[in-house]
PDB file of C-alpha atoms in Angstrom:
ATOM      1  CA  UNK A 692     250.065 100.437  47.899  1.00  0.00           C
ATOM      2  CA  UNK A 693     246.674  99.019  46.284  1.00  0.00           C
ATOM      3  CA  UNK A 694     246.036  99.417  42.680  1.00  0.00           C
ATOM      4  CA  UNK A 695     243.965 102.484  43.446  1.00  0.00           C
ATOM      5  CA  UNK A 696     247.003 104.210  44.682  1.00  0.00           C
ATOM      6  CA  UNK A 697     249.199 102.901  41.508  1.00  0.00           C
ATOM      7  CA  UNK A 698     246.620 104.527  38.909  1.00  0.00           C
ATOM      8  CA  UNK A 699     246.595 107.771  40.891  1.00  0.00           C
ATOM      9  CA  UNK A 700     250.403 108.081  40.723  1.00  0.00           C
ATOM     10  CA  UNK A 701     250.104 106.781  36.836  1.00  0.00           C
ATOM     11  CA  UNK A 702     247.535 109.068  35.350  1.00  0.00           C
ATOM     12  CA  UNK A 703     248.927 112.083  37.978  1.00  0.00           C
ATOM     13  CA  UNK A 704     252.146 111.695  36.526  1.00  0.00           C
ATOM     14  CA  UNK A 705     251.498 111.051  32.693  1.00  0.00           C
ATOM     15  CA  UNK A 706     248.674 114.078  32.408  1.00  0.00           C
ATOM     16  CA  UNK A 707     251.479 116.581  34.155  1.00  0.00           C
ATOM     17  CA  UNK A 708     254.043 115.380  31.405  1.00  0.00           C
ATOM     18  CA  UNK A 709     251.128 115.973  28.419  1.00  0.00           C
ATOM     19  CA  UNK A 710     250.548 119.337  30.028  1.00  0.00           C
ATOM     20  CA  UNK A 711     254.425 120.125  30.216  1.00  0.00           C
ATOM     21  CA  UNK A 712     254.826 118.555  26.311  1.00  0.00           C
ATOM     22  CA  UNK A 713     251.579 120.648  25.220  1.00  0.00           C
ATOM     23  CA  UNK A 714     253.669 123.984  25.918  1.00  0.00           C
ATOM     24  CA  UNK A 715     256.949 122.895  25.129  1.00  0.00           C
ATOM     25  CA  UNK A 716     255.985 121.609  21.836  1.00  0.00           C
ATOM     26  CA  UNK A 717     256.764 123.803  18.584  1.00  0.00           C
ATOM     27  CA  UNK A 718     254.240 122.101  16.539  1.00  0.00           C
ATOM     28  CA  UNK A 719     250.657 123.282  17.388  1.00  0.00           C
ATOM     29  CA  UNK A 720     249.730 119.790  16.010  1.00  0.00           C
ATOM     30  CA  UNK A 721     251.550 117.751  18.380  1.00  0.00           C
ATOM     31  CA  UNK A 722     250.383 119.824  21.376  1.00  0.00           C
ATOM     32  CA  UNK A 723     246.820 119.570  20.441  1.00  0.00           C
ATOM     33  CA  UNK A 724     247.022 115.297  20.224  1.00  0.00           C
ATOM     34  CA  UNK A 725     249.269 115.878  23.737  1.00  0.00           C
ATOM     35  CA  UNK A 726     245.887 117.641  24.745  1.00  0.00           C
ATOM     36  CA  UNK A 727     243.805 114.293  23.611  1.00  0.00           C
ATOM     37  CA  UNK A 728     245.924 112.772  25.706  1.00  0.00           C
ATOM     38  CA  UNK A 729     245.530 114.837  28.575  1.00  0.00           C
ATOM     39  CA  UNK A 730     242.401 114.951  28.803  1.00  0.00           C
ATOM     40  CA  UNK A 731     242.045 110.918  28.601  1.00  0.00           C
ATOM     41  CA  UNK A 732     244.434 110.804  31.786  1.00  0.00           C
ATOM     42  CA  UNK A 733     241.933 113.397  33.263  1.00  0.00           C
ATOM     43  CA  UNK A 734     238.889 110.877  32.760  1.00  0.00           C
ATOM     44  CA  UNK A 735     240.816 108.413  34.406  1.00  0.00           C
ATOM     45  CA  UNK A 736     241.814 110.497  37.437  1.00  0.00           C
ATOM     46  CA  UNK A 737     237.524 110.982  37.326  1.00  0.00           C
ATOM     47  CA  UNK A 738     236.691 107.787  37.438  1.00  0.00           C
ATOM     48  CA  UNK A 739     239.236 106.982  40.363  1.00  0.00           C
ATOM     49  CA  UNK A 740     237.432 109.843  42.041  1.00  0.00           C
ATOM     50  CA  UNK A 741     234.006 107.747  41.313  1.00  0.00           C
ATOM     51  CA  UNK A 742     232.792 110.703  38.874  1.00  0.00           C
ATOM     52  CA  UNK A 743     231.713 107.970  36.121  1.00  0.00           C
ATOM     53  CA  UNK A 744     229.147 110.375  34.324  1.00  0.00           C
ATOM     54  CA  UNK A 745     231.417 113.550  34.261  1.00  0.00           C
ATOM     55  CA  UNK A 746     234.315 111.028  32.804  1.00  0.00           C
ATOM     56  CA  UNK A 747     232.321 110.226  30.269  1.00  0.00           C
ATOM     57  CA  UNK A 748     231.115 113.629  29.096  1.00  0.00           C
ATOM     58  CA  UNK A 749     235.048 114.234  29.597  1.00  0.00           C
ATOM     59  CA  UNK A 750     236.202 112.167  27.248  1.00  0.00           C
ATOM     60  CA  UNK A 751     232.739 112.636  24.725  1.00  0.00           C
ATOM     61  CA  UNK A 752     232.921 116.478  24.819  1.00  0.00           C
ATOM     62  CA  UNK A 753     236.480 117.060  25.471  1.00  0.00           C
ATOM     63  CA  UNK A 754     238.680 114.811  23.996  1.00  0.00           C
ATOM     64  CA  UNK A 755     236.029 114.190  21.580  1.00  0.00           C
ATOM     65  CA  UNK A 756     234.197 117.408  20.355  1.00  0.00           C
ATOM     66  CA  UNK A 757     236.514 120.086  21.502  1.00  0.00           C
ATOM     67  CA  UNK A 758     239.938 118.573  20.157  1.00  0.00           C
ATOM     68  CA  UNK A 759     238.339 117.696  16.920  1.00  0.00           C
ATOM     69  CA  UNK A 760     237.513 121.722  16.569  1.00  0.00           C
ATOM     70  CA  UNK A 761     241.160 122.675  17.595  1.00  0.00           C
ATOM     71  CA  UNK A 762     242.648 119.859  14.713  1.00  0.00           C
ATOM     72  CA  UNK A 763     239.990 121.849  12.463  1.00  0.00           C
ATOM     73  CA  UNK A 764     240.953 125.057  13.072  1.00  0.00           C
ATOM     74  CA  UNK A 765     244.722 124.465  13.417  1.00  0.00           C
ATOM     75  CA  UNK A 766     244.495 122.663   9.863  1.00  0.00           C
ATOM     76  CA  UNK A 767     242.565 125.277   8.381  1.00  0.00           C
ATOM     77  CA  UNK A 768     245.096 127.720   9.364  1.00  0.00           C
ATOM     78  CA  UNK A 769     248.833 127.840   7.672  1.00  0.00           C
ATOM     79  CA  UNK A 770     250.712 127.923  11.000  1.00  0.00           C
ATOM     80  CA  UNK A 771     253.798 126.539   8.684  1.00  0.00           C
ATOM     81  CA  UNK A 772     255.115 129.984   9.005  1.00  0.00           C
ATOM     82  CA  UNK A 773     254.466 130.553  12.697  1.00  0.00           C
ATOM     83  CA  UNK A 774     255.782 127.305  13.673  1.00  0.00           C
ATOM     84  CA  UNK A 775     259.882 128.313  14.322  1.00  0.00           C
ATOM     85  CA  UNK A 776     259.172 132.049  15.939  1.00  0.00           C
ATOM     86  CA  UNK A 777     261.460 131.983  18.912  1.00  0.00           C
ATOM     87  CA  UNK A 778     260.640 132.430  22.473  1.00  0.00           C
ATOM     88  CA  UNK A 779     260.719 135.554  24.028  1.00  0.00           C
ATOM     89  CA  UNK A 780     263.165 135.651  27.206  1.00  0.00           C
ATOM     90  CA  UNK A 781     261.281 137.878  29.272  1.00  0.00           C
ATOM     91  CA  UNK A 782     258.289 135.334  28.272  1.00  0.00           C
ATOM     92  CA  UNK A 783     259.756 132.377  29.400  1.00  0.00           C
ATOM     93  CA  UNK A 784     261.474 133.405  32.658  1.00  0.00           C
ATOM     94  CA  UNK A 785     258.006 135.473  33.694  1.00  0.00           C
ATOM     95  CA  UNK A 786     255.864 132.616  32.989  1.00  0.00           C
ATOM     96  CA  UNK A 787     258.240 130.113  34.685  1.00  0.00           C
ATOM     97  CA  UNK A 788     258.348 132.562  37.551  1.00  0.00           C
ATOM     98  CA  UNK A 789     254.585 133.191  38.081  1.00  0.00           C
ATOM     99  CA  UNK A 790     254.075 129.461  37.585  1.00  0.00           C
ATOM    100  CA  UNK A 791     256.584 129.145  40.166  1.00  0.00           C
ATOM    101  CA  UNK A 792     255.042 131.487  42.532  1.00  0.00           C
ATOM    102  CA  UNK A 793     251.455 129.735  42.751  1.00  0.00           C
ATOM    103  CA  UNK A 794     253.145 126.236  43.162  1.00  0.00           C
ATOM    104  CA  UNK A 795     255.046 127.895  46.442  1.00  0.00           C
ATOM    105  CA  UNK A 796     251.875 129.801  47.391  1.00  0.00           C
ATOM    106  CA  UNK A 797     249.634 126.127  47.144  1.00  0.00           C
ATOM    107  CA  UNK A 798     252.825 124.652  49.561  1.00  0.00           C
ATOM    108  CA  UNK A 799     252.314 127.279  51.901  1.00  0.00           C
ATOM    109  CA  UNK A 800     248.270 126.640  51.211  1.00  0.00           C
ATOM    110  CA  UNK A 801     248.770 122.660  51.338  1.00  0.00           C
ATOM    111  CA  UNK A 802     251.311 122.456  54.520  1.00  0.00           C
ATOM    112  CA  UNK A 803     248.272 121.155  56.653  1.00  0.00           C
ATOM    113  CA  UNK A 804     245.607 118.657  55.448  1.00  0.00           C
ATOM    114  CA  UNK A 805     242.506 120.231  54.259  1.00  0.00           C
ATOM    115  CA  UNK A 806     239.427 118.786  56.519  1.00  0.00           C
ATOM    116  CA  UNK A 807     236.856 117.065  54.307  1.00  0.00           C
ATOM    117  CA  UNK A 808     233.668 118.677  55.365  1.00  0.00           C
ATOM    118  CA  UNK A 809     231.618 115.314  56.054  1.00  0.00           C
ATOM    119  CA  UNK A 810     233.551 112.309  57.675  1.00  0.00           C
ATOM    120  CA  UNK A 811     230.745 109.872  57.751  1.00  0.00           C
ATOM    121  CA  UNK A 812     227.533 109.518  55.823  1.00  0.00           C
ATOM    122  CA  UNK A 813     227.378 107.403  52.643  1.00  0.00           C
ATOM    123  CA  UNK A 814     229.780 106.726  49.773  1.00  0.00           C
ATOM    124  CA  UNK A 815     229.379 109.500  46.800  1.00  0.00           C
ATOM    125  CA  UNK A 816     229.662 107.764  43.648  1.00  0.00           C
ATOM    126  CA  UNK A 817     228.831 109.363  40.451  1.00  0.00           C
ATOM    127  CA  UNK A 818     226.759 107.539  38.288  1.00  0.00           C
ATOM    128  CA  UNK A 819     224.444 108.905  35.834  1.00  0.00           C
ATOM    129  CA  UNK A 820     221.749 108.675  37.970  1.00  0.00           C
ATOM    130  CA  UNK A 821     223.067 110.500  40.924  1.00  0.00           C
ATOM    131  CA  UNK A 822     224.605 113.088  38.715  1.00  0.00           C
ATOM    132  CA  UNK A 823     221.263 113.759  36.711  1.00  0.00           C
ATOM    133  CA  UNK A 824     218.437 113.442  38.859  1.00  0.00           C
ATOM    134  CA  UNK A 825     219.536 116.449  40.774  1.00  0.00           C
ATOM    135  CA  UNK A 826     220.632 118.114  37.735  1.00  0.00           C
ATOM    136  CA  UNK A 827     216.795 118.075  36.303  1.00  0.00           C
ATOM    137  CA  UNK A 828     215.477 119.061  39.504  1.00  0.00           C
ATOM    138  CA  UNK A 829     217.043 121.761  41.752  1.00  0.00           C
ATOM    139  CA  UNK A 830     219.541 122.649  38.827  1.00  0.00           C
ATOM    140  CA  UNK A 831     216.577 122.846  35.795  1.00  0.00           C
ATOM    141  CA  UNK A 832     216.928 126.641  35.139  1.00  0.00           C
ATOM    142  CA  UNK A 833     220.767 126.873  35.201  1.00  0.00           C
ATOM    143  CA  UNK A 834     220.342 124.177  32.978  1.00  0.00           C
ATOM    144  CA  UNK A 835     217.875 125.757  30.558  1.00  0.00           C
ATOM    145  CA  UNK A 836     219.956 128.950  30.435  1.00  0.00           C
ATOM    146  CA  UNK A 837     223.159 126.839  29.761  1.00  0.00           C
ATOM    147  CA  UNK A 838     221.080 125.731  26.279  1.00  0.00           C
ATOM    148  CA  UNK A 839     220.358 129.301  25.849  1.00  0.00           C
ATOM    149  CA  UNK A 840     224.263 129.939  26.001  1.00  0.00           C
ATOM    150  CA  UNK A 841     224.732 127.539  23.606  1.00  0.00           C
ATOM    151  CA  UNK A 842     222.605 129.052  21.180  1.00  0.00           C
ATOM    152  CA  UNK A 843     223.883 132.359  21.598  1.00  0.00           C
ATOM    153  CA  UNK A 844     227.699 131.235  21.117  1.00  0.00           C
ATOM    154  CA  UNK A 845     226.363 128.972  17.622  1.00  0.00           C
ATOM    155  CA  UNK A 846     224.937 132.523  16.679  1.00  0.00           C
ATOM    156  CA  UNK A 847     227.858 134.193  17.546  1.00  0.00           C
ATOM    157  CA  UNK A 848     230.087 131.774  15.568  1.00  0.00           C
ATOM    158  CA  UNK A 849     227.931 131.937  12.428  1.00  0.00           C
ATOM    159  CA  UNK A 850     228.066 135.991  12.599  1.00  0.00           C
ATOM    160  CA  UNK A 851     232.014 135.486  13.323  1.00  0.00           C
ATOM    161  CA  UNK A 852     232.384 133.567  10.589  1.00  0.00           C
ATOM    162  CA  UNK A 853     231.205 135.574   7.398  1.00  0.00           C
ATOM    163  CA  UNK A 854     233.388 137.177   5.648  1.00  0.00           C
ATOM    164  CA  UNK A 855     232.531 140.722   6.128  1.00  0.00           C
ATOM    165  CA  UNK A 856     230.888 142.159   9.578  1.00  0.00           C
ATOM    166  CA  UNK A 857     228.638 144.774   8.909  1.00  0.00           C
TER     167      UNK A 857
ATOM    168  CA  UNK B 227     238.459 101.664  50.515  1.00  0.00           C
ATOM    169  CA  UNK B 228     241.626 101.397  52.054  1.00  0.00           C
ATOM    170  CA  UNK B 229     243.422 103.815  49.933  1.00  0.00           C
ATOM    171  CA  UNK B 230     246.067 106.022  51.790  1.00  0.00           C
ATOM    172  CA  UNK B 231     245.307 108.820  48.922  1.00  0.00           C
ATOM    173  CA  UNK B 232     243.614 112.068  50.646  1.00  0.00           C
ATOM    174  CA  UNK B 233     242.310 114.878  49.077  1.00  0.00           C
ATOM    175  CA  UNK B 234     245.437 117.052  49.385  1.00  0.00           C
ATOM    176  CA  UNK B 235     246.861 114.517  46.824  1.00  0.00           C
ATOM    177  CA  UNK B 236     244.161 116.186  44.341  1.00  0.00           C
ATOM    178  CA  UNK B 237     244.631 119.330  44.942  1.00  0.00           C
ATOM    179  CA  UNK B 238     248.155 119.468  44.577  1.00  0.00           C
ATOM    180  CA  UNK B 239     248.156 117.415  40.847  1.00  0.00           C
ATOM    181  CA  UNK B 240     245.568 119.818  40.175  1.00  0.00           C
ATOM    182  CA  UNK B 241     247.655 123.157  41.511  1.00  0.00           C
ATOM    183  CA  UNK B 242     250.845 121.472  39.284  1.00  0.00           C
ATOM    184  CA  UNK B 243     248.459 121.305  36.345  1.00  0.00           C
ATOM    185  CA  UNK B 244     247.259 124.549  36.822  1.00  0.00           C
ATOM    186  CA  UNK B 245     250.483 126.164  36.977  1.00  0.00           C
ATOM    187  CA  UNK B 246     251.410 124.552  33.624  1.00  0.00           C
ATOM    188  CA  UNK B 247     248.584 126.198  32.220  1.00  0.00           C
ATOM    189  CA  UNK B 248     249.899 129.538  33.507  1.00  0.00           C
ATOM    190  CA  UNK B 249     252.790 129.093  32.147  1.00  0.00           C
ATOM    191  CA  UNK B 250     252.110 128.059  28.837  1.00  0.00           C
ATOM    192  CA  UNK B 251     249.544 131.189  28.539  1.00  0.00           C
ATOM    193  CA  UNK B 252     252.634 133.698  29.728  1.00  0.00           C
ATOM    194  CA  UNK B 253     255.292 131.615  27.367  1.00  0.00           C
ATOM    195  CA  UNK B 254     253.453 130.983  24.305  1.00  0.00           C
ATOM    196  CA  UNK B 255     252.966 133.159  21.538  1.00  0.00           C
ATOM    197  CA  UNK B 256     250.995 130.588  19.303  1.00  0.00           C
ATOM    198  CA  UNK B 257     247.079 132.053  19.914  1.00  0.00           C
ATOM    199  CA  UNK B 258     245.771 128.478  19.217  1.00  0.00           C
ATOM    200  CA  UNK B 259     248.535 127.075  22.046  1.00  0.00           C
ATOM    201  CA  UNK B 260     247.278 129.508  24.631  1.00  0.00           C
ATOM    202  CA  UNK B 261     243.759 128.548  24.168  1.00  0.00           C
ATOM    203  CA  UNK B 262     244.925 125.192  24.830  1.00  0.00           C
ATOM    204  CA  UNK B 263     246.910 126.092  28.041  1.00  0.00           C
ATOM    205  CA  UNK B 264     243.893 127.907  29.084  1.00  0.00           C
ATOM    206  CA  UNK B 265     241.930 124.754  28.691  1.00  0.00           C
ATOM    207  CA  UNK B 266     244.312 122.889  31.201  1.00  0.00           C
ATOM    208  CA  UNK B 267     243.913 125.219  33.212  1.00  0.00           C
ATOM    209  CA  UNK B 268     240.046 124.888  33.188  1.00  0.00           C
ATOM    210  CA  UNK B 269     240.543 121.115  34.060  1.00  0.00           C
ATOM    211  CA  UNK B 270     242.732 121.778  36.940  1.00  0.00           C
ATOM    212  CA  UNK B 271     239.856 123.590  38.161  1.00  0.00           C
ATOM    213  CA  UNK B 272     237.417 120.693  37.707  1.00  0.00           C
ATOM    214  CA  UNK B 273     239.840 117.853  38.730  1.00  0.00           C
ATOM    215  CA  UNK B 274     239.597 120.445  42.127  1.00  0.00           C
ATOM    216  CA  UNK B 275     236.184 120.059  42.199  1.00  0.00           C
ATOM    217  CA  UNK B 276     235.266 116.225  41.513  1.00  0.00           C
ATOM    218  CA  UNK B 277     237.973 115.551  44.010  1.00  0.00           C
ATOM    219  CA  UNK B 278     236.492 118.163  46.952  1.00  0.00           C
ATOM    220  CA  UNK B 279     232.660 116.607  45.267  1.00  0.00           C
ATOM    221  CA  UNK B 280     234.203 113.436  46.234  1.00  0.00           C
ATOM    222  CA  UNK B 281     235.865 114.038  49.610  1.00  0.00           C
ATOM    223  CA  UNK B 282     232.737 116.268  50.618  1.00  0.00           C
ATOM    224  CA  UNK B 283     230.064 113.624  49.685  1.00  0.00           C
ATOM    225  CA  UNK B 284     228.262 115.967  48.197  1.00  0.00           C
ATOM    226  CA  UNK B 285     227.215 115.596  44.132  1.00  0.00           C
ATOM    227  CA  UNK B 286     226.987 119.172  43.601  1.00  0.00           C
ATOM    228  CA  UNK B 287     230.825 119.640  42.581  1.00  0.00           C
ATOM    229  CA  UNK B 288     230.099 117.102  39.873  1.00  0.00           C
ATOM    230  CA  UNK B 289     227.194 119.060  38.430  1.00  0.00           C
ATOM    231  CA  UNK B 290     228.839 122.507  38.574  1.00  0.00           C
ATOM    232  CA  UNK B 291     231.866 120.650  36.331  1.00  0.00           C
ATOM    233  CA  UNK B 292     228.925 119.483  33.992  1.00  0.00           C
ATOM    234  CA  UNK B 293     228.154 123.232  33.537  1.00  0.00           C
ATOM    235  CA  UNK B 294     231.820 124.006  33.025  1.00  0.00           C
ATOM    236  CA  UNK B 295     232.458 121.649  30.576  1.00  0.00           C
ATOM    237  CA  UNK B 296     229.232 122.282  28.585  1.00  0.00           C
ATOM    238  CA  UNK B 297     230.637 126.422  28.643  1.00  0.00           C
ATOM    239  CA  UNK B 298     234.111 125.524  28.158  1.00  0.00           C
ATOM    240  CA  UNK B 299     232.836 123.665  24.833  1.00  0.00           C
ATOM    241  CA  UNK B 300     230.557 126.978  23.894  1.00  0.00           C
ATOM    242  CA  UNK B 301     233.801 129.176  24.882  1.00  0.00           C
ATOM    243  CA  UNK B 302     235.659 126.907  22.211  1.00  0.00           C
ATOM    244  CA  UNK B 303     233.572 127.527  19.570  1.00  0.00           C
ATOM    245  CA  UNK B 304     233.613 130.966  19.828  1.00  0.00           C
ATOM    246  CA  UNK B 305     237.298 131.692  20.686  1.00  0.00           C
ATOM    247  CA  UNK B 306     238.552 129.572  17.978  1.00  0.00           C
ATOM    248  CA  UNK B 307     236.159 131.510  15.405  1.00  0.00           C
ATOM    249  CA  UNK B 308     237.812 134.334  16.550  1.00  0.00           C
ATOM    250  CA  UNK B 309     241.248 133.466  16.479  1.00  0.00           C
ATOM    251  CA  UNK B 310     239.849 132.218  12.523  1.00  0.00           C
ATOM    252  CA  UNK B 311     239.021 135.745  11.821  1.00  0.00           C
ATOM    253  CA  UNK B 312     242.217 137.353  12.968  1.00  0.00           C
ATOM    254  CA  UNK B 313     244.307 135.091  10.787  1.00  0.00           C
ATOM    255  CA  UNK B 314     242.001 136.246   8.007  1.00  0.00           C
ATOM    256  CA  UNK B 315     243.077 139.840   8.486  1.00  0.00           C
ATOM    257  CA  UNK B 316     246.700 139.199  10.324  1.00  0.00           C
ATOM    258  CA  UNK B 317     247.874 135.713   8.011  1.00  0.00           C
ATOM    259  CA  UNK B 318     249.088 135.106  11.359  1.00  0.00           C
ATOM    260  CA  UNK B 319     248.304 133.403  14.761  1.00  0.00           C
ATOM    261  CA  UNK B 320     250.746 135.000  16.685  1.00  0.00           C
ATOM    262  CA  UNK B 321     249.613 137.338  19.459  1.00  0.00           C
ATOM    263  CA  UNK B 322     253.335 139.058  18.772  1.00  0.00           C
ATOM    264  CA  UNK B 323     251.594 140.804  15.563  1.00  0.00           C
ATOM    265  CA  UNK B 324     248.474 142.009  17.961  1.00  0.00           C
ATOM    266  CA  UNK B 325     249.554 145.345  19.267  1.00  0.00           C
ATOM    267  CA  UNK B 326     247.373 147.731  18.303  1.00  0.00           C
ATOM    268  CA  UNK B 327     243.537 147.734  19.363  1.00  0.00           C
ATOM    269  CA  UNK B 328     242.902 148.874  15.867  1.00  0.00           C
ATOM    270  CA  UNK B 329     242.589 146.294  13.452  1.00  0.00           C
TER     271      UNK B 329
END
């Protein structure tokens, strides 16, 4: 076992635990930082997979950007009095069954290895440059409308936001 | 690299963290926790695709997560400003209190 192996089975195993911590927690607080910490273990499982740019924009956008909104918005917020509602039974045991159900159906899915498509040919590793160059060229107009999207939801939020929608 | 990890490895961390997300969007009755669970469950899907980007050779799996992540952030924005303006006429995050389509 090679230290490649050790930090797979050590970010694998301490992003599940955030994930299980950020629903079992009763404060929205601590399940948001749980989330931070989530989604650092995530950039790390990235960068084992050689995705260097999209670990970066991981930890930039989401753990970054995205986190800070939730903190915003959950300390903006008085969740003091939603903080000690009780589960609902039917809730839990539904959700742990349907959870349940996909991890049996991705056994049944898993039992034999999945085939990578290409055995030989060259290493993939994702720097910026490999990640980019194709983004700007065969990906340009997804890329313009994804700007576009981004305006739209900023207008959206700023019409959201007022106090009274006409 | 001499690394015995395949690409089922991958998939399966990223099934488990998937089905955490599931769960915590069926259990939860905290809005703002949901939207959280939801976004685990959008990273499963993109820890699915770096890893098959990886195992395929191909860099296209890495760009399509760069356009998830940049609508995941836009879906943020929005969902949250929502979830600001039902607490403004609910004083309440709870989706226990959203029954009726009316508001």
């Amino acid at each position: 076992m090679n230290v490649h192996d050790i930090l797979f089975w050590f970010f694998s195993i301490a992003m599940l635990l955030c994930g299980l911590l950020v629903i079992a927690n009763r404060n929205p607080v601590a399940s948001a930082l749980f989330l931070v910490l989530l989604f650092v273990f995530m950039a790390g499982l990235f960068v084992l997979l050689e995705a260097f740019f999209i670990a970066a924009i991981q930890v930039l956008v989401y753990a970054g950007a995205v986190m800070v909104l939730f903190l915003f918005v959950i300390m903006l917020l008085d969740i003091k009095a939603s903080e000690r509602r009780k589960f609902k039974v039917l809730g839990v045991i539904g959700g742990i069954a349907v959870a349940a159900a996909f991890v049996w159906e991705l056994e049944m899915i898993l039992a034999r290895p999945v085939m990578p498509l290409a055995a030989g040919g060259d290493e993939l590793r994702g720097g910026l440059e490999q990640v980019v160059k194709p983004l700007f060229a065969n990906y340009m107009l997804p890329f313009e409308v994804t700007a576009l999207l981004l305006l739209v939801a900023m207008v959206g939020v700023v019409l959201l936001s007022k106090k009274e929608v006409k | 690299m001499t690394s015995a990890l395949t690409l089922n490895h991958y998939l399966v961390v990223s099934g488990l963290l998937f089905a955490l997300g599931i769960a915590g969007v069926i259990i939860r009755r905290n809005a703002l926790v949901i939207y959280m669970a939801l976004e685990m469950n959008l990273n499963a899907a993109n820890l699915a695709l770096i890893a098959f980007s990886k195992f395929n050779k191909i860099v296209d799996g890495q760009i399509l997560v760069f356009f998830v992540i940049a609508i995941a952030a836009a879906e943020v924005a929005v969902g949250l400003a929502i979830i600001v303006a039902l607490y403004r006429r609910k004083q309440s995050v709870s989706v226990d209190e959203l029954k009726s389509l009316r508001l």
